[in-house]
Amino acid sequence: MGKKIFVSYKYADRLVRPLPLCNPTTVRHYVDELQKRLDVSDHIYKGEDDGEDLSSLADATIGSRLGDKIFDSTVTIVLISKGMKESYKRDQDQWIPWEISYSLREQSREYGNSKTNALLAVVIPDESDSYSYFMNYNMGCNSMVFNLDVLFEIMRANMFNQKTPTKSTCNGTTLFHGECSYMKTIKWDDFIGNINQCVEAVLNIWRNRNDYDIRKSV
């Protein structure tokens, strides 16, 4: 059975590695590339792309806009990009936090109920072909270090949120082991050739979602 995937992204962000025949390249082009590579039985729902000012919209209006679109999906993929977050705006005034929030909520409709989605964050390389704006490898501790300031609060809260994680220390740094985050993160280059395996990995986390303190509010 095909999977129904909702993709949340900053459509106009140009601070990304250029793709062939896309000048200028935006994150939306990466969404198009993802769609081309999905199994034919899978279905993709795209997030907002009109740049509407959310500060003028009531929560109920945002909910009605997103609820039906997200309701039927089972996996949410968030594309992390360098210009994803507009620092001068509140999280509540940007689409991505709301899209993640509604995909994690349990919703009811006349025709059924939805469950919390599985959550996968795919990191897009920046215009210098680097992931270092968000993630760097610490060779001394054999671990990945993340710049969480790049993320919205709802994303930060769903990392390292396993209720009873396995931890150790290295040079004074706490290291988490295993699937310690409900929101799994992966580089675009590791993801795009292994989409099915990556989606199945987050579905395995989803099956054990009661092991995590999941943040669902913006």
PDB file of C-alpha atoms in Angstrom, residues 1-7 34-35 37-39 41-44 73-79 116-122 179 181-188 190-208:
ATOM      1  CA  MET A   1       0.000   0.000   0.000  1.00  0.00           C
ATOM      2  CA  GLY A   2       1.301   3.439  -0.917  1.00  0.00           C
ATOM      3  CA  LYS A   3       2.170   6.029   1.690  1.00  0.00           C
ATOM      4  CA  LYS A   4       0.589   9.462   1.884  1.00  0.00           C
ATOM      5  CA  ILE A   5       3.334  12.006   2.549  1.00  0.00           C
ATOM      6  CA  PHE A   6       2.959  15.645   3.522  1.00  0.00           C
ATOM      7  CA  VAL A   7       5.961  17.867   2.724  1.00  0.00           C
ATOM      8  CA  LEU A  34      11.417  14.221  -4.388  1.00  0.00           C
ATOM      9  CA  GLN A  35       8.076  13.795  -6.089  1.00  0.00           C
ATOM     10  CA  ARG A  37      11.505   9.724  -7.158  1.00  0.00           C
ATOM     11  CA  LEU A  38       8.620   8.503  -5.018  1.00  0.00           C
ATOM     12  CA  ASP A  39       7.024   5.135  -5.708  1.00  0.00           C
ATOM     13  CA  SER A  41       1.795   4.157  -5.296  1.00  0.00           C
ATOM     14  CA  ASP A  42       2.844   6.960  -2.940  1.00  0.00           C
ATOM     15  CA  HIS A  43       1.044  10.289  -2.868  1.00  0.00           C
ATOM     16  CA  ILE A  44       2.541  13.624  -1.888  1.00  0.00           C
ATOM     17  CA  SER A  73      -1.287  11.748   5.428  1.00  0.00           C
ATOM     18  CA  THR A  74       0.792   9.334   7.506  1.00  0.00           C
ATOM     19  CA  VAL A  75       4.312  10.764   7.167  1.00  0.00           C
ATOM     20  CA  THR A  76       5.462  14.386   7.354  1.00  0.00           C
ATOM     21  CA  ILE A  77       8.750  15.299   5.686  1.00  0.00           C
ATOM     22  CA  VAL A  78      10.177  18.681   6.661  1.00  0.00           C
ATOM     23  CA  LEU A  79      12.858  20.092   4.377  1.00  0.00           C
ATOM     24  CA  THR A 116      -0.030  11.527  14.781  1.00  0.00           C
ATOM     25  CA  ASN A 117       2.203  11.446  11.690  1.00  0.00           C
ATOM     26  CA  ALA A 118       5.692  10.027  11.564  1.00  0.00           C
ATOM     27  CA  LEU A 119       8.193  12.903  11.259  1.00  0.00           C
ATOM     28  CA  LEU A 120      11.318  13.049   9.078  1.00  0.00           C
ATOM     29  CA  ALA A 121      13.561  16.101   8.639  1.00  0.00           C
ATOM     30  CA  VAL A 122      15.645  16.155   5.449  1.00  0.00           C
ATOM     31  CA  GLU A 179      16.517   6.509  18.018  1.00  0.00           C
ATOM     32  CA  SER A 181      14.460  11.742  18.611  1.00  0.00           C
ATOM     33  CA  TYR A 182      10.916  11.511  17.333  1.00  0.00           C
ATOM     34  CA  MET A 183      11.963  13.770  14.462  1.00  0.00           C
ATOM     35  CA  LYS A 184      14.700  11.865  12.664  1.00  0.00           C
ATOM     36  CA  THR A 185      17.149  13.984  10.641  1.00  0.00           C
ATOM     37  CA  ILE A 186      19.060  12.967   7.524  1.00  0.00           C
ATOM     38  CA  LYS A 187      21.074  14.707   4.816  1.00  0.00           C
ATOM     39  CA  TRP A 188      19.439  15.132   1.415  1.00  0.00           C
ATOM     40  CA  ASP A 190      21.699  10.209   2.027  1.00  0.00           C
ATOM     41  CA  PHE A 191      17.937  10.446   1.677  1.00  0.00           C
ATOM     42  CA  ILE A 192      17.183  10.894  -2.002  1.00  0.00           C
ATOM     43  CA  GLY A 193      18.571   7.524  -3.107  1.00  0.00           C
ATOM     44  CA  ASN A 194      17.044   5.648  -0.161  1.00  0.00           C
ATOM     45  CA  ILE A 195      13.619   7.219   0.263  1.00  0.00           C
ATOM     46  CA  ASN A 196      11.723   4.041   1.101  1.00  0.00           C
ATOM     47  CA  GLN A 197      14.267   2.939   3.717  1.00  0.00           C
ATOM     48  CA  CYS A 198      14.243   6.388   5.350  1.00  0.00           C
ATOM     49  CA  VAL A 199      10.461   6.520   5.471  1.00  0.00           C
ATOM     50  CA  GLU A 200      10.308   3.034   6.932  1.00  0.00           C
ATOM     51  CA  ALA A 201      12.811   4.085   9.609  1.00  0.00           C
ATOM     52  CA  VAL A 202      10.547   6.917  10.805  1.00  0.00           C
ATOM     53  CA  LEU A 203       7.526   4.636  10.646  1.00  0.00           C
ATOM     54  CA  ASN A 204       9.365   2.304  13.028  1.00  0.00           C
ATOM     55  CA  ILE A 205       9.838   5.270  15.379  1.00  0.00           C
ATOM     56  CA  TRP A 206       6.141   6.104  14.925  1.00  0.00           C
ATOM     57  CA  ARG A 207       5.143   2.589  15.949  1.00  0.00           C
ATOM     58  CA  ASN A 208       6.923   3.289  19.256  1.00  0.00           C
TER      59      ASN A 208
END
